[in-house]
């Protein structure tokens, strides 16, 4: 299983989980054209698209997938807190997050990669998960880097996860099965990639990455 990041942050979010035969898209916040190019125009292998919430940087191209008959999971359109879906060999469970609009995280299970947790655009995560192999978690800002003289700063961080909250989550959810940690949706002004990576590695002891555009990571259950 290969992960590719086409964007992470307020300018557009999109992650592709891809095997040789199928692909699952997490977030439709970049141009549809960019997804097609990334898939070498093999859009037929996309078994489903997961969208966490209505904000455009996550949902902008959802309609383009629907137009060509690809199922798009938008749990925020339902009253149900938790739902389960199957797309090809991927099983997806949604759970509610804490943002300024209804927003959902996803537990994604696939025989090749095991259990992956995805949570972005949330102040914190209420739940604990067992046996995760891969954790994708928002690490938006560092409270020590905030510049309170800027009028927009509070608006920018509201509903987004602070690094110490993300580290607490990693600490509470790590296990011997954990293989990879991907830090998502870093604020341009109030984060430090090198510090965040160092701290996440220290807490988990596994491979840690920042979800920059162009990132590719092999996600397998086995530790090699
Ligand atoms: Zn949002």
Tab-separated table of N, CA and C in Angstrom, residues 11-69:
chain	number	residue	atom	x	y	z
A	11	UNK	N	-4.652	25.196	2.082
A	11	UNK	CA	-4.723	25.398	0.633
A	11	UNK	C	-5.272	24.166	-0.086
A	12	UNK	N	-5.584	23.091	0.635
A	12	UNK	CA	-6.195	21.921	0.008
A	12	UNK	C	-5.625	20.627	0.538
A	13	UNK	N	-6.522	19.710	0.886
A	13	UNK	CA	-6.117	18.428	1.469
A	13	UNK	C	-6.527	17.276	0.552
A	14	UNK	N	-5.604	16.346	0.347
A	14	UNK	CA	-5.943	15.143	-0.415
A	14	UNK	C	-4.848	14.099	-0.232
A	15	UNK	N	-5.262	12.889	0.103
A	15	UNK	CA	-4.328	11.773	0.294
A	15	UNK	C	-4.861	10.586	-0.503
A	16	UNK	N	-3.948	9.889	-1.189
A	16	UNK	CA	-4.356	8.706	-1.948
A	16	UNK	C	-3.734	7.472	-1.289
A	17	UNK	N	-4.569	6.487	-0.981
A	17	UNK	CA	-4.081	5.178	-0.532
A	17	UNK	C	-4.239	4.251	-1.730
A	18	UNK	N	-3.138	3.673	-2.177
A	18	UNK	CA	-3.177	3.004	-3.465
A	18	UNK	C	-2.469	1.658	-3.442
A	19	UNK	N	-3.153	0.637	-3.965
A	19	UNK	CA	-2.499	-0.650	-4.239
A	19	UNK	C	-2.386	-0.752	-5.757
A	20	UNK	N	-1.929	-1.896	-6.254
A	20	UNK	CA	-1.816	-2.007	-7.711
A	20	UNK	C	-3.190	-2.010	-8.370
A	21	UNK	N	-4.217	-2.400	-7.627
A	21	UNK	CA	-5.530	-2.531	-8.270
A	21	UNK	C	-6.593	-1.547	-7.792
A	22	UNK	N	-6.395	-0.920	-6.634
A	22	UNK	CA	-7.443	-0.026	-6.145
A	22	UNK	C	-6.878	1.168	-5.391
A	23	UNK	N	-7.679	2.236	-5.353
A	23	UNK	CA	-7.251	3.447	-4.647
A	23	UNK	C	-8.416	4.016	-3.857
A	24	UNK	N	-8.091	4.473	-2.653
A	24	UNK	CA	-9.074	5.171	-1.824
A	24	UNK	C	-8.536	6.584	-1.611
A	25	UNK	N	-9.407	7.568	-1.816
A	25	UNK	CA	-8.988	8.962	-1.658
A	25	UNK	C	-9.513	9.473	-0.311
A	26	UNK	N	-8.638	10.074	0.472
A	26	UNK	CA	-9.086	10.732	1.710
A	26	UNK	C	-8.998	12.237	1.476
A	27	UNK	N	-10.122	12.893	1.493
A	27	UNK	CA	-10.301	14.336	1.284
A	27	UNK	C	-10.200	14.712	-0.208
A	28	UNK	N	-11.173	15.516	-0.627
A	28	UNK	CA	-11.242	15.958	-2.019
A	28	UNK	C	-11.025	17.470	-2.084
A	29	UNK	N	-9.935	17.917	-1.478
A	29	UNK	CA	-9.700	19.362	-1.370
A	29	UNK	C	-8.706	19.919	-2.368
A	30	UNK	N	-8.333	19.121	-3.365
A	30	UNK	CA	-7.476	19.650	-4.444
A	30	UNK	C	-8.252	19.488	-5.758
A	31	UNK	N	-7.718	20.055	-6.838
A	31	UNK	CA	-8.431	19.965	-8.117
A	31	UNK	C	-8.532	18.512	-8.576
A	32	UNK	N	-9.677	18.175	-9.145
A	32	UNK	CA	-9.916	16.816	-9.652
A	32	UNK	C	-8.828	16.437	-10.663
A	33	UNK	N	-8.449	17.443	-11.455
A	33	UNK	CA	-7.413	17.225	-12.467
A	33	UNK	C	-6.102	16.733	-11.823
A	34	UNK	N	-5.774	17.294	-10.674
A	34	UNK	CA	-4.530	16.894	-10.000
A	34	UNK	C	-4.599	15.445	-9.517
A	35	UNK	N	-5.798	15.026	-9.099
A	35	UNK	CA	-5.962	13.627	-8.673
A	35	UNK	C	-5.806	12.709	-9.887
A	36	UNK	N	-6.418	13.120	-11.003
A	36	UNK	CA	-6.325	12.298	-12.212
A	36	UNK	C	-4.875	12.142	-12.659
A	37	UNK	N	-4.146	13.240	-12.636
A	37	UNK	CA	-2.724	13.188	-13.039
A	37	UNK	C	-1.960	12.251	-12.100
A	38	UNK	N	-2.225	12.393	-10.789
A	38	UNK	CA	-1.514	11.558	-9.808
A	38	UNK	C	-1.787	10.075	-10.047
A	39	UNK	N	-2.995	9.769	-10.534
A	39	UNK	CA	-3.361	8.366	-10.785
A	39	UNK	C	-3.021	7.934	-12.211
A	40	UNK	N	-2.302	8.780	-12.915
A	40	UNK	CA	-1.960	8.505	-14.300
A	40	UNK	C	-3.235	8.239	-15.122
A	41	UNK	N	-4.280	8.990	-14.801
A	41	UNK	CA	-5.588	8.958	-15.471
A	41	UNK	C	-6.327	7.626	-15.321
A	42	UNK	N	-5.858	6.775	-14.421
A	42	UNK	CA	-6.549	5.512	-14.152
A	42	UNK	C	-7.575	5.738	-13.031
A	43	UNK	N	-8.572	6.607	-13.303
A	43	UNK	CA	-9.545	6.965	-12.271
A	43	UNK	C	-10.448	5.777	-11.931
A	44	UNK	N	-10.512	4.815	-12.862
A	44	UNK	CA	-11.344	3.628	-12.650
A	44	UNK	C	-10.915	2.816	-11.436
A	45	UNK	N	-9.667	3.011	-10.973
A	45	UNK	CA	-9.234	2.228	-9.809
A	45	UNK	C	-9.681	2.841	-8.487
A	46	UNK	N	-10.278	4.053	-8.539
A	46	UNK	CA	-10.739	4.694	-7.296
A	46	UNK	C	-12.027	4.019	-6.834
A	47	UNK	N	-11.950	3.373	-5.666
A	47	UNK	CA	-13.117	2.642	-5.162
A	47	UNK	C	-14.003	3.525	-4.292
A	48	UNK	N	-13.439	4.627	-3.774
A	48	UNK	CA	-14.239	5.526	-2.935
A	48	UNK	C	-13.452	6.752	-2.529
A	49	UNK	N	-14.206	7.745	-2.042
A	49	UNK	CA	-13.607	9.007	-1.584
A	49	UNK	C	-14.201	9.309	-0.212
A	50	UNK	N	-13.347	9.671	0.744
A	50	UNK	CA	-13.822	10.025	2.093
A	50	UNK	C	-13.637	11.521	2.288
A	51	UNK	N	-14.689	12.208	2.713
A	51	UNK	CA	-14.585	13.651	2.955
A	51	UNK	C	-14.974	13.908	4.416
A	52	UNK	N	-14.089	14.572	5.151
A	52	UNK	CA	-14.297	14.739	6.598
A	52	UNK	C	-15.344	15.790	6.933
A	53	UNK	N	-15.374	16.883	6.156
A	53	UNK	CA	-16.319	17.971	6.442
A	53	UNK	C	-16.462	18.890	5.251
A	54	UNK	N	-17.387	19.826	5.368
A	54	UNK	CA	-17.841	20.623	4.229
A	54	UNK	C	-16.844	21.693	3.783
A	55	UNK	N	-15.877	22.073	4.613
A	55	UNK	CA	-14.958	23.150	4.226
A	55	UNK	C	-14.272	22.815	2.902
A	56	UNK	N	-14.162	23.860	2.064
A	56	UNK	CA	-13.705	23.661	0.679
A	56	UNK	C	-12.321	23.014	0.568
A	57	UNK	N	-11.452	23.289	1.531
A	57	UNK	CA	-10.108	22.693	1.432
A	57	UNK	C	-10.135	21.177	1.660
A	58	UNK	N	-11.326	20.635	1.947
A	58	UNK	CA	-11.492	19.180	2.100
A	58	UNK	C	-12.497	18.600	1.088
A	59	UNK	N	-13.395	19.460	0.596
A	59	UNK	CA	-14.538	18.934	-0.171
A	59	UNK	C	-14.665	19.481	-1.601
A	60	UNK	N	-13.782	20.383	-2.009
A	60	UNK	CA	-13.993	21.144	-3.257
A	60	UNK	C	-14.309	20.290	-4.482
A	61	UNK	N	-13.611	19.162	-4.652
A	61	UNK	CA	-13.829	18.392	-5.877
A	61	UNK	C	-14.677	17.133	-5.656
A	62	UNK	N	-15.363	17.054	-4.506
A	62	UNK	CA	-16.191	15.869	-4.217
A	62	UNK	C	-17.218	15.639	-5.335
A	63	UNK	N	-17.822	16.718	-5.821
A	63	UNK	CA	-18.843	16.606	-6.866
A	63	UNK	C	-18.298	16.015	-8.159
A	64	UNK	N	-17.038	16.264	-8.457
A	64	UNK	CA	-16.441	15.727	-9.692
A	64	UNK	C	-16.362	14.199	-9.636
A	65	UNK	N	-16.051	13.672	-8.453
A	65	UNK	CA	-16.014	12.214	-8.313
A	65	UNK	C	-17.421	11.628	-8.435
A	66	UNK	N	-18.378	12.311	-7.785
A	66	UNK	CA	-19.759	11.809	-7.814
A	66	UNK	C	-20.301	11.797	-9.244
A	67	UNK	N	-19.949	12.830	-10.003
A	67	UNK	CA	-20.438	12.945	-11.379
A	67	UNK	C	-20.059	11.737	-12.226
A	68	UNK	N	-18.911	11.136	-11.940
A	68	UNK	CA	-18.507	9.967	-12.752
A	68	UNK	C	-18.783	8.651	-12.013
A	69	UNK	N	-19.632	8.739	-10.989
A	69	UNK	CA	-20.144	7.513	-10.358
A	69	UNK	C	-19.280	6.916	-9.273
